[in-house]
XYZ file of C-alpha atoms in Angstrom:
710
model
C 148.420 73.424 63.829
C 149.893 76.936 63.867
C 146.593 78.299 65.163
C 146.559 75.777 68.003
C 150.120 76.740 69.062
C 149.194 80.414 69.092
C 146.164 79.712 71.254
C 148.268 77.676 73.700
C 150.904 80.410 73.933
C 148.297 83.109 74.483
C 146.570 81.038 77.151
C 149.875 80.470 78.940
C 150.739 84.167 78.914
C 147.263 85.017 80.160
C 147.676 82.620 83.071
C 151.038 84.194 83.934
C 149.551 87.674 83.848
C 146.681 86.529 86.042
C 149.037 85.006 88.578
C 151.219 88.100 88.720
C 148.382 90.598 88.912
C 146.084 91.503 91.784
C 142.665 93.205 91.954
C 143.979 95.930 94.243
C 146.683 98.561 94.531
C 149.653 98.111 96.842
C 150.918 101.338 98.368
C 152.694 103.046 101.230
C 152.530 106.551 102.650
C 155.249 109.163 102.398
C 156.190 111.190 105.454
C 153.842 113.895 104.121
C 150.980 111.354 104.162
C 150.832 111.185 100.386
C 149.933 107.812 98.883
C 152.862 106.219 97.042
C 151.938 103.229 94.886
C 154.421 100.382 94.925
C 154.935 96.943 93.395
C 152.857 94.177 94.896
C 154.429 92.634 97.997
C 151.712 89.965 98.125
C 149.487 88.550 95.401
C 146.525 86.187 95.853
C 147.336 82.553 95.191
C 144.040 80.780 95.886
C 140.853 80.869 97.910
C 140.295 77.699 99.952
C 136.662 76.745 100.604
C 135.122 73.676 102.268
C 135.200 71.951 98.858
C 139.001 72.208 98.556
C 139.267 71.139 102.215
C 137.194 67.993 101.574
C 134.881 69.036 104.396
C 131.333 67.657 104.644
C 129.788 71.090 105.270
C 130.715 74.676 104.454
C 132.138 77.132 106.953
C 129.648 79.488 108.561
C 130.758 82.830 109.973
C 134.249 81.642 110.905
C 135.999 84.049 113.283
C 139.600 82.900 113.831
C 142.423 80.994 112.184
C 145.656 79.630 113.648
C 148.686 77.849 112.149
C 150.847 75.753 114.495
C 154.556 75.006 114.247
C 153.850 72.016 111.997
C 151.742 74.253 109.706
C 148.491 72.514 110.597
C 145.566 74.907 110.180
C 142.883 75.475 112.838
C 139.686 77.379 112.033
C 137.097 78.535 114.528
C 133.876 77.779 112.604
C 131.658 79.911 114.832
C 128.331 79.488 113.039
C 128.645 75.711 113.034
C 129.753 75.564 116.699
C 132.964 73.716 115.910
C 136.718 73.984 115.427
C 138.015 72.594 112.127
C 141.527 71.100 111.940
C 143.306 70.751 108.576
C 146.757 69.566 107.534
C 149.332 71.929 105.955
C 147.656 71.423 102.560
C 144.267 72.506 103.943
C 142.962 68.919 103.784
C 140.321 68.303 106.449
C 141.481 66.096 109.348
C 138.783 66.363 112.003
C 136.448 68.764 113.766
C 135.894 69.478 117.435
C 132.287 70.176 118.335
C 131.111 67.801 121.054
C 133.045 66.193 123.881
C 132.655 64.560 127.255
C 133.655 66.958 130.015
C 135.447 66.247 133.300
C 132.144 65.221 134.932
C 131.482 62.543 132.316
C 128.665 64.625 130.821
C 128.260 65.145 127.084
C 129.093 68.744 126.281
C 129.411 70.927 123.167
C 130.962 74.139 121.932
C 128.673 77.110 121.338
C 129.797 80.007 119.117
C 133.551 79.442 119.519
C 135.716 82.385 118.432
C 139.360 82.785 119.498
C 141.943 80.021 119.067
C 145.462 79.336 120.260
C 147.560 76.192 119.812
C 150.646 75.411 121.900
C 152.977 72.422 121.624
C 150.385 70.072 123.095
C 147.124 71.946 123.652
C 144.344 73.597 121.646
C 142.779 76.527 123.521
C 139.270 77.378 122.335
C 137.272 80.454 123.377
C 133.845 78.867 123.872
C 132.267 82.298 123.774
C 128.574 81.589 124.255
C 129.319 79.191 127.101
C 131.597 81.799 128.787
C 134.623 79.552 129.152
C 137.932 78.393 127.658
C 137.997 74.712 126.649
C 141.300 72.870 126.295
C 141.882 69.915 123.955
C 144.954 67.934 122.989
C 146.284 68.061 119.435
C 144.069 65.105 118.450
C 140.925 66.872 119.613
C 140.509 65.004 122.895
C 139.100 66.955 125.819
C 141.548 68.026 128.533
C 139.965 70.605 130.810
C 137.774 73.704 131.116
C 138.725 77.161 132.365
C 135.616 78.895 133.603
C 135.104 82.574 134.413
C 137.779 83.597 136.956
C 136.614 84.049 140.511
C 138.165 87.219 141.926
C 136.814 90.202 143.836
C 138.368 92.596 141.346
C 136.251 91.088 138.552
C 133.067 92.464 140.089
C 129.734 90.709 140.405
C 128.329 92.314 137.243
C 131.238 91.285 134.966
C 130.209 88.898 132.191
C 132.962 86.593 130.901
C 132.748 86.447 127.090
C 136.140 85.264 125.783
C 136.720 86.136 122.113
C 140.526 85.857 121.853
C 143.198 83.952 123.753
C 146.985 83.718 123.755
C 149.301 81.635 125.923
C 152.973 82.286 126.681
C 155.702 79.718 127.322
C 155.016 79.679 131.072
C 151.347 78.820 130.505
C 149.893 82.215 131.428
C 146.680 82.777 129.475
C 145.822 86.251 128.138
C 142.153 86.594 127.285
C 140.094 89.284 125.592
C 136.545 89.292 126.933
C 134.103 91.268 124.790
C 132.182 92.566 127.811
C 135.143 93.272 130.099
C 136.299 96.904 130.234
C 139.168 96.634 132.725
C 141.705 95.402 130.186
C 143.030 92.031 129.069
C 142.521 89.224 131.584
C 145.657 87.322 132.642
C 145.080 83.859 134.154
C 147.541 81.473 135.734
C 148.030 78.056 134.073
C 145.543 76.544 136.548
C 142.874 79.081 135.535
C 143.062 81.277 138.623
C 142.935 85.026 138.173
C 146.287 86.811 137.942
C 145.617 90.412 136.884
C 144.216 92.839 134.347
C 146.719 94.399 131.987
C 146.468 97.414 129.705
C 143.242 98.961 130.976
C 142.112 101.796 128.693
C 141.295 105.272 129.928
C 137.637 106.229 129.817
C 136.954 109.339 127.756
C 134.683 111.920 129.385
C 133.910 115.135 127.544
C 134.559 118.522 129.151
C 130.837 119.367 129.027
C 129.994 116.268 131.059
C 132.748 117.036 133.580
C 131.379 120.533 134.096
C 127.846 119.198 134.534
C 129.086 116.679 137.083
C 130.778 119.422 139.087
C 127.685 121.639 139.029
C 125.082 118.914 139.442
C 126.780 115.870 140.988
C 123.483 114.205 141.901
C 121.773 114.763 138.557
C 124.200 113.504 135.910
C 123.675 109.755 135.593
C 125.759 108.856 132.529
C 128.390 106.186 133.102
C 131.615 106.187 131.112
C 133.614 103.013 130.693
C 136.848 102.324 128.881
C 136.997 100.715 125.449
C 137.438 96.914 125.490
C 140.040 95.186 123.357
C 139.085 93.479 120.104
C 141.789 90.859 119.567
C 145.286 89.807 120.581
C 148.272 87.707 119.636
C 151.649 86.917 121.209
C 155.071 87.444 119.667
C 158.132 85.196 120.028
C 158.987 86.853 123.350
C 155.556 86.113 124.798
C 154.554 89.803 124.757
C 150.923 90.625 124.032
C 149.987 92.594 120.911
C 146.381 93.770 120.995
C 143.989 95.713 118.786
C 141.227 98.078 119.840
C 138.168 99.319 117.979
C 137.284 102.579 119.679
C 133.752 103.528 120.660
C 131.993 106.451 118.982
C 132.929 108.820 121.818
C 136.646 108.234 121.135
C 136.552 108.194 117.324
C 137.031 111.976 117.097
C 140.044 111.778 119.419
C 141.532 108.993 117.296
C 140.930 110.939 114.074
C 142.556 114.012 115.611
C 145.590 111.936 116.632
C 145.906 110.510 113.107
C 145.638 113.898 111.399
C 148.110 115.548 113.768
C 150.641 112.742 113.412
C 150.657 112.062 117.156
C 152.525 108.992 118.353
C 151.097 108.882 121.886
C 149.730 105.533 123.032
C 146.582 107.107 124.533
C 144.508 106.668 121.379
C 146.640 104.041 119.670
C 144.474 101.229 118.222
C 147.404 98.797 118.403
C 149.338 98.174 121.618
C 152.216 95.999 122.733
C 151.792 95.191 126.411
C 154.379 93.774 128.774
C 153.527 91.756 131.889
C 152.815 94.966 133.844
C 150.395 96.187 131.193
C 152.689 98.997 130.004
C 152.545 99.825 126.319
C 156.095 99.244 125.045
C 155.346 99.409 121.343
C 157.960 101.204 119.230
C 156.392 103.925 117.088
C 159.377 105.389 115.253
C 157.724 105.439 111.856
C 156.590 108.501 109.924
C 153.185 108.151 111.528
C 151.491 106.059 114.208
C 150.529 102.523 113.082
C 146.755 102.852 112.823
C 145.956 101.258 109.478
C 144.550 103.765 107.016
C 145.834 107.332 107.131
C 143.452 108.730 104.498
C 140.237 109.301 106.458
C 138.305 111.035 103.678
C 135.181 109.340 102.273
C 136.003 106.351 100.014
C 139.612 106.472 101.236
C 141.821 104.633 98.754
C 138.834 103.955 96.545
C 137.096 100.602 96.731
C 136.377 98.810 93.460
C 132.862 98.195 94.750
C 132.185 101.916 94.894
C 131.116 101.682 98.542
C 131.689 104.819 100.606
C 134.222 104.187 103.357
C 135.650 106.787 105.699
C 137.001 107.226 109.190
C 139.657 105.228 111.059
C 140.339 101.586 110.328
C 138.593 98.837 112.264
C 141.511 96.551 113.070
C 140.012 93.180 113.886
C 143.150 91.042 114.038
C 146.931 91.213 114.209
C 149.550 88.674 113.136
C 153.288 88.338 113.746
C 155.411 87.725 110.653
C 159.092 86.987 109.994
C 161.991 89.328 110.863
C 159.965 91.770 112.916
C 157.165 92.193 110.370
C 153.639 92.326 111.665
C 150.309 92.843 109.944
C 146.845 94.049 110.870
C 143.643 93.740 108.902
C 141.005 96.436 108.499
C 137.540 94.905 108.255
C 136.076 98.226 107.110
C 138.236 98.392 103.972
C 139.237 94.697 103.707
C 142.823 95.884 103.649
C 146.031 94.535 105.194
C 148.723 96.856 106.588
C 152.207 95.497 107.247
C 154.786 97.239 109.456
C 158.339 96.604 110.592
C 159.533 96.378 114.193
C 159.864 100.173 114.470
C 156.370 100.928 113.215
C 157.250 101.895 109.627
C 154.535 101.055 107.116
C 156.097 98.668 104.602
C 153.055 98.176 102.379
C 149.265 98.082 102.385
C 147.055 96.104 100.037
C 143.546 94.709 99.629
C 140.048 95.777 98.710
C 136.442 94.680 98.921
C 135.031 92.584 96.113
C 134.383 89.107 94.789
C 137.541 88.558 92.727
C 140.352 86.339 93.945
C 142.316 88.519 96.354
C 139.372 90.707 97.307
C 137.607 90.190 100.615
C 134.112 90.746 101.921
C 134.190 90.406 105.697
C 137.708 89.500 106.887
C 137.794 88.399 110.505
C 141.301 87.006 111.048
C 144.730 86.615 109.498
C 147.855 84.636 110.301
C 151.288 83.964 108.840
C 152.392 80.573 107.580
C 156.057 81.070 106.816
C 156.061 83.963 104.368
C 152.461 83.310 103.256
C 149.460 85.157 104.636
C 146.193 83.358 105.364
C 143.110 85.584 105.620
C 139.819 84.213 106.916
C 136.597 85.697 105.499
C 133.338 85.150 107.425
C 131.086 86.150 104.512
C 132.876 84.312 101.717
C 133.411 81.354 104.100
C 136.896 80.808 102.753
C 140.584 81.281 103.461
C 142.493 83.404 100.945
C 146.162 82.507 100.598
C 148.477 85.387 99.672
C 151.952 84.576 98.361
C 154.857 86.942 98.846
C 156.382 88.350 95.673
C 160.036 88.913 94.811
C 159.614 92.543 95.904
C 158.287 91.376 99.262
C 161.204 88.946 99.562
C 163.721 91.773 99.118
C 162.026 93.790 101.890
C 162.187 90.738 104.159
C 165.876 90.240 103.352
C 166.644 93.873 104.191
C 164.918 93.529 107.569
C 166.715 90.261 108.239
C 170.171 91.642 107.421
C 169.452 94.662 109.595
C 168.472 92.416 112.498
C 171.754 90.443 112.303
C 173.752 93.676 111.786
C 174.971 92.880 108.288
C 174.587 96.520 107.351
C 176.484 96.464 104.065
C 174.282 93.637 102.786
C 171.165 95.416 104.054
C 172.360 98.539 102.222
C 172.366 96.552 98.952
C 168.882 95.224 99.744
C 167.481 98.713 100.283
C 169.107 99.886 97.064
C 167.438 96.989 95.270
C 164.103 98.033 96.763
C 164.591 101.608 95.525
C 165.307 100.341 92.020
C 161.901 98.694 92.123
C 160.069 101.454 94.015
C 161.751 104.868 94.029
C 158.921 106.360 96.152
C 159.497 104.037 99.111
C 160.570 106.479 101.832
C 161.249 103.667 104.311
C 163.983 102.419 101.961
C 165.717 105.810 102.072
C 165.514 105.688 105.858
C 166.850 102.134 105.866
C 169.825 103.155 103.730
C 170.400 106.188 105.935
C 170.476 104.046 109.060
C 172.942 101.624 107.517
C 175.214 104.468 106.396
C 174.985 106.006 109.867
C 176.033 102.734 111.492
C 179.017 102.618 109.145
C 180.046 106.129 110.188
C 179.114 107.768 106.865
C 177.101 110.514 108.530
C 176.984 113.029 105.675
C 175.730 110.422 103.198
C 173.203 109.233 105.785
C 171.926 112.809 106.161
C 171.410 112.972 102.400
C 169.210 109.858 102.377
C 167.251 110.989 105.419
C 166.631 114.301 103.680
C 165.267 112.527 100.603
C 162.657 110.896 102.815
C 162.116 114.137 104.770
C 162.933 112.192 107.949
C 164.123 114.877 110.356
C 164.458 112.809 113.532
C 167.177 110.509 112.205
C 168.643 113.384 110.163
C 169.185 115.273 113.418
C 170.935 112.275 114.991
C 173.238 111.905 111.985
C 173.844 115.665 111.923
C 175.004 115.664 115.560
C 177.455 112.853 114.804
C 178.725 114.688 111.693
C 179.026 117.936 113.661
C 181.062 116.207 116.362
C 183.510 114.871 113.772
C 183.695 118.239 112.030
C 184.420 120.113 115.249
C 187.120 117.637 116.273
C 188.863 118.003 112.918
C 188.555 121.799 112.643
C 188.598 123.007 116.241
C 191.406 125.553 115.659
C 189.733 127.105 112.634
C 186.410 127.273 114.468
C 187.997 129.063 117.429
C 189.718 131.498 115.064
C 186.416 132.301 113.303
C 184.656 132.828 116.660
C 187.392 135.216 117.843
C 187.245 137.174 114.582
C 183.455 137.398 114.812
C 183.560 138.654 118.390
C 186.204 141.249 117.525
C 184.303 142.298 114.407
C 180.997 142.711 116.277
C 182.727 144.667 119.052
C 184.335 147.016 116.528
C 181.022 147.445 114.701
C 179.231 148.475 117.892
C 182.052 150.874 118.782
C 181.678 152.489 115.373
C 177.884 152.733 115.783
C 178.354 154.266 119.228
C 180.743 156.928 117.878
C 178.390 157.828 115.037
C 175.433 158.187 117.410
C 177.538 160.254 119.835
C 178.420 162.682 117.069
C 174.786 162.841 116.052
C 173.786 164.302 119.410
C 175.452 167.639 118.612
C 175.002 167.638 114.870
C 172.785 170.312 113.355
C 171.277 170.388 109.916
C 170.156 167.539 107.712
C 171.257 164.038 108.671
C 172.312 161.326 106.255
C 170.274 158.167 105.755
C 173.149 156.137 107.266
C 173.072 158.241 110.440
C 169.290 157.916 110.681
C 169.519 154.160 110.260
C 172.299 153.744 112.832
C 170.280 155.772 115.329
C 167.980 152.760 115.627
C 170.729 150.924 117.554
C 170.799 153.693 120.147
C 166.999 153.756 120.340
C 166.541 150.048 121.064
C 169.049 150.230 123.931
C 167.740 153.529 125.380
C 164.035 153.544 124.467
C 162.808 156.492 126.571
C 165.515 158.952 125.494
C 165.623 157.382 122.061
C 161.942 157.850 121.209
C 161.996 161.399 122.642
C 164.931 162.412 120.437
C 163.403 160.526 117.507
C 160.379 162.818 117.592
C 161.673 166.123 118.964
C 165.305 166.117 117.778
C 164.453 164.573 114.398
C 167.116 161.871 114.796
C 165.086 159.621 112.504
C 162.924 160.021 109.419
C 160.432 158.256 107.188
C 163.200 157.051 104.876
C 165.125 155.603 107.834
C 161.939 153.906 109.038
C 161.329 152.446 105.576
C 164.885 151.063 105.510
C 164.280 149.269 108.823
C 160.942 147.902 107.597
C 162.576 146.621 104.404
C 165.376 145.031 106.447
C 162.771 143.401 108.701
C 160.897 141.981 105.704
C 164.145 140.645 104.228
C 165.165 139.057 107.551
C 161.778 137.367 107.962
C 161.970 136.129 104.368
C 165.482 134.835 104.948
C 164.397 133.060 108.132
C 161.489 131.357 106.363
C 163.396 130.166 103.295
C 167.013 130.212 104.453
C 166.814 128.215 107.669
C 168.678 124.921 107.730
C 166.776 121.789 106.755
C 165.897 120.820 110.333
C 164.300 124.211 110.995
C 162.776 124.931 107.593
C 159.004 124.531 107.807
C 158.296 125.683 104.238
C 157.976 123.198 101.415
C 158.736 124.185 97.854
C 158.841 127.756 96.590
C 157.118 130.327 98.781
C 155.763 133.579 97.293
C 157.705 136.543 98.677
C 154.396 138.303 99.365
C 153.842 136.098 102.428
C 156.697 137.365 104.626
C 156.148 140.921 103.315
C 152.483 140.839 104.305
C 153.417 139.215 107.602
C 155.338 142.378 108.491
C 153.509 145.134 106.601
C 149.934 144.146 107.460
C 150.348 144.240 111.288
C 152.486 147.390 110.975
C 149.894 149.338 109.000
C 146.981 148.003 111.066
C 148.716 149.197 114.242
C 149.562 152.609 112.802
C 146.046 153.245 111.448
C 144.217 151.966 114.542
C 146.548 153.809 116.930
C 146.275 157.067 114.963
C 142.450 156.847 114.882
C 142.266 156.375 118.646
C 144.969 158.833 119.737
C 143.434 161.534 117.561
C 140.289 161.251 119.673
C 142.130 160.919 123.000
C 144.547 163.864 122.871
C 147.524 162.007 121.471
C 150.462 164.260 120.607
C 151.821 162.167 117.751
C 150.812 162.405 114.100
C 150.423 159.424 111.770
C 153.959 160.098 110.545
C 155.304 160.027 114.119
C 153.476 156.764 114.827
C 154.842 155.128 111.663
C 158.433 156.224 112.342
C 158.375 155.138 116.013
C 156.768 151.770 115.253
C 159.128 151.061 112.354
C 162.229 151.822 114.438
C 160.865 149.499 117.127
C 161.097 146.607 114.630
C 164.900 146.693 114.539
C 165.424 143.858 117.107
C 163.726 141.443 114.706
C 166.397 141.576 111.952
C 169.197 141.982 114.509
C 168.283 138.678 116.171
C 166.552 136.834 113.316
C 169.490 136.917 110.900
C 172.051 135.440 113.360
C 169.442 132.931 114.560
C 168.849 131.814 110.986
C 172.585 131.355 110.480
C 172.790 129.348 113.719
C 170.181 126.873 112.448
C 173.035 125.422 110.392
C 174.839 124.552 113.626
C 171.969 123.213 115.773
C 170.150 119.879 115.853
C 166.471 119.327 116.530
C 167.125 118.750 120.236
C 168.593 122.263 120.416
C 165.664 123.950 118.676
C 164.644 125.640 121.930
C 167.590 128.016 121.486
C 166.196 129.246 118.155
C 162.777 129.559 119.768
C 164.353 131.517 122.619
C 166.022 133.947 120.203
C 162.753 134.477 118.314
C 160.882 135.041 121.582
C 163.438 137.611 122.760
C 163.132 139.478 119.452
C 159.329 139.582 119.647
C 159.186 140.584 123.330
C 161.808 143.256 122.768
C 159.909 144.633 119.760
C 156.536 144.632 121.537
C 158.065 146.455 124.505
C 159.615 149.068 122.214
C 156.301 149.620 120.409
C 154.536 150.103 123.744
C 157.055 152.599 125.143
C 157.411 154.280 121.768
C 153.664 154.907 121.679
C 153.722 156.256 125.239
C 156.583 158.669 124.477
C 155.222 159.744 121.109
C 151.780 160.666 122.472
C 152.899 161.882 125.911
C 150.668 159.416 127.762
C 150.993 158.124 131.303
C 151.586 154.419 131.863
C 147.956 153.653 132.765
C 146.508 155.604 129.858
C 148.945 154.026 127.421
C 147.939 150.544 128.560
C 144.288 151.385 127.896
C 145.072 152.891 124.490
C 147.181 149.854 123.582
C 144.320 147.487 124.403
C 141.840 149.551 122.396
C 144.334 149.749 119.530
C 144.491 145.957 119.357
C 140.676 145.828 119.360
C 140.676 148.452 116.619
C 143.092 146.359 114.548
C 140.725 143.401 114.776
C 137.776 145.603 113.803
C 139.621 147.056 110.792
C 140.673 143.580 109.708
C 137.062 142.422 109.963
C 135.886 145.353 107.821
C 138.570 144.649 105.207
C 137.653 140.961 105.009
C 133.951 141.836 104.811
C 134.547 144.385 102.063
C 136.777 141.971 100.132
C 134.120 139.275 100.333
C 131.484 141.753 99.146
C 133.612 142.789 96.166
C 134.219 139.140 95.263
C 130.489 138.448 95.360
C 129.796 141.478 93.180
C 132.410 140.399 90.657
C 130.988 136.868 90.661
C 127.451 138.249 90.202
C 128.476 140.442 87.248
C 130.463 137.542 85.761
C 127.418 135.250 86.003
C 125.215 137.867 84.327
C 127.699 138.296 81.479
C 127.952 134.523 81.050
C 124.151 134.164 81.023
C 123.743 136.962 78.471
C 126.413 135.430 76.232
C 124.625 132.048 76.330
C 121.262 133.629 75.498
C 122.818 135.697 72.704
C 124.037 132.478 71.101
């Protein structure tokens, strides 16, 4: 008896574990495009086949599924040339395959694909017959919408409807697989209304050049990519998916890798009545499905190699602004919020419950997800977990502006999944709306979300300035007075230096750089002939330049700091020293051959003193990053540009004065010096590679000898 109880308990626990588990990983992406595993938002509940539906025959290559307001289920059973209608429990009610048309002639569906059900009508894309057939909710024939007759359609356009959606006014939006002018919009009576959302045709630069040179020879035709599927949201706005042609795949991959949010190569679009893409893409990255484009991607349990962008075959609208797309290539579902943030992704190929083989469509039924599989000939039902419920609650409370409650929801999500960056952003937004800008900035920073951080920073800065305006004005006045006094002191020291004889101090040599950058012609002349500067003064300026560049790279405010983690100090040092020494060596080699008057020492001193504008501007600019938002970044860029232009100009005129060249000759020498720098760099890289190969060769020989000796 005890043994039987143990077996029963073990079996019960095994069933619970099975129900709570899933044969796939659920994950999101961080803002750095790193995969962050998360709790399951959806787990498979059951797979419904024709047997569970009490159907006489199995499904065959089904292409679409639809759930109406009463939760009745409609399946486009393409291979069997029928539409199957089931009740909310997936129990078979009837099928639509043959009918008597408006002429009293027996008719039949052929390869039906897309479905849409309104309050009183079933719209069926009768694909092979090139028409839309309308039935009432009992399956009785109502009417037929044939290919629209309009001049804009063209005589060679073939009408092959594969998806249909209908808004509240009765306007039909149709995706035709062989129509490249966009989504077809028809009036309720079937007359043509317009095309919306036409895609741009991609033509390579090589083809454009050939067309210009040989307009009568190039015969290739380039057409835009047709849409794959569509659905309508509660506002009657069209959401559509695109599977790009091979010619556009590289452009799509480039957009994904660069983090672009432009709609040009977006595989998902939200189109208003004019055909404008009004989709919100405020997430970390553009909603495109998979972000990891490397071979095998997330890693299929089947071991199949999968790479490249997702093939998004269907899209479904969920509750509280959620929407999901399904990737037929990876059998994976990606769910986003109304702003384009990835909430979670799950799914994989396989034969276990929850895995898919050839998914063709998905739809929401309340909080459940129904996924149709054309190869398994079944519908997989995914149930939302408690974790998924909390995400839905957070989105709901945000939508009704209950921000304090939404804040608690996001905190609950973080307790379950600390790597969920969207939760940090959600908390930040709620804190921002409550006026807690500094706390909001902290949460945005945790998610590395700089756009919203900048918005919160501007609000915090406004409050700070209003509260401390007198102190800020006092600090500004003191700074201006201090800088003015400092420059007066530098001017007096340099004035005294003009008549000073004998050895100069390092401080005097350093301060002379301020005179030189403001009076370059006289400054470089006195630098060489009056010995106003020296090697030690030049080294001080170089060291200061290295320190300022280092400070700018690691000390800039969060919004302007492009480095992540600890950065070796060798990087900024080499960024200054390598170009400096390359210029000095290349310039000395050339001017020695072309009657230059300056020695290597003169070149080094003049070039080093010319670097002084970099620290003079870089250090204040770095400090100002703590006062600017992202929208004001152009000021920091302007300061950096002024420093570089100023320095380059000083190097040019310093070289001309040092060597006694004319303007024309100095321009030529400067160009050849830059070429010489490239040549020297090439030789250094070549030599380094050769040394590495030699070391590797000797190491391999030693390793081989040691193995043979054993």
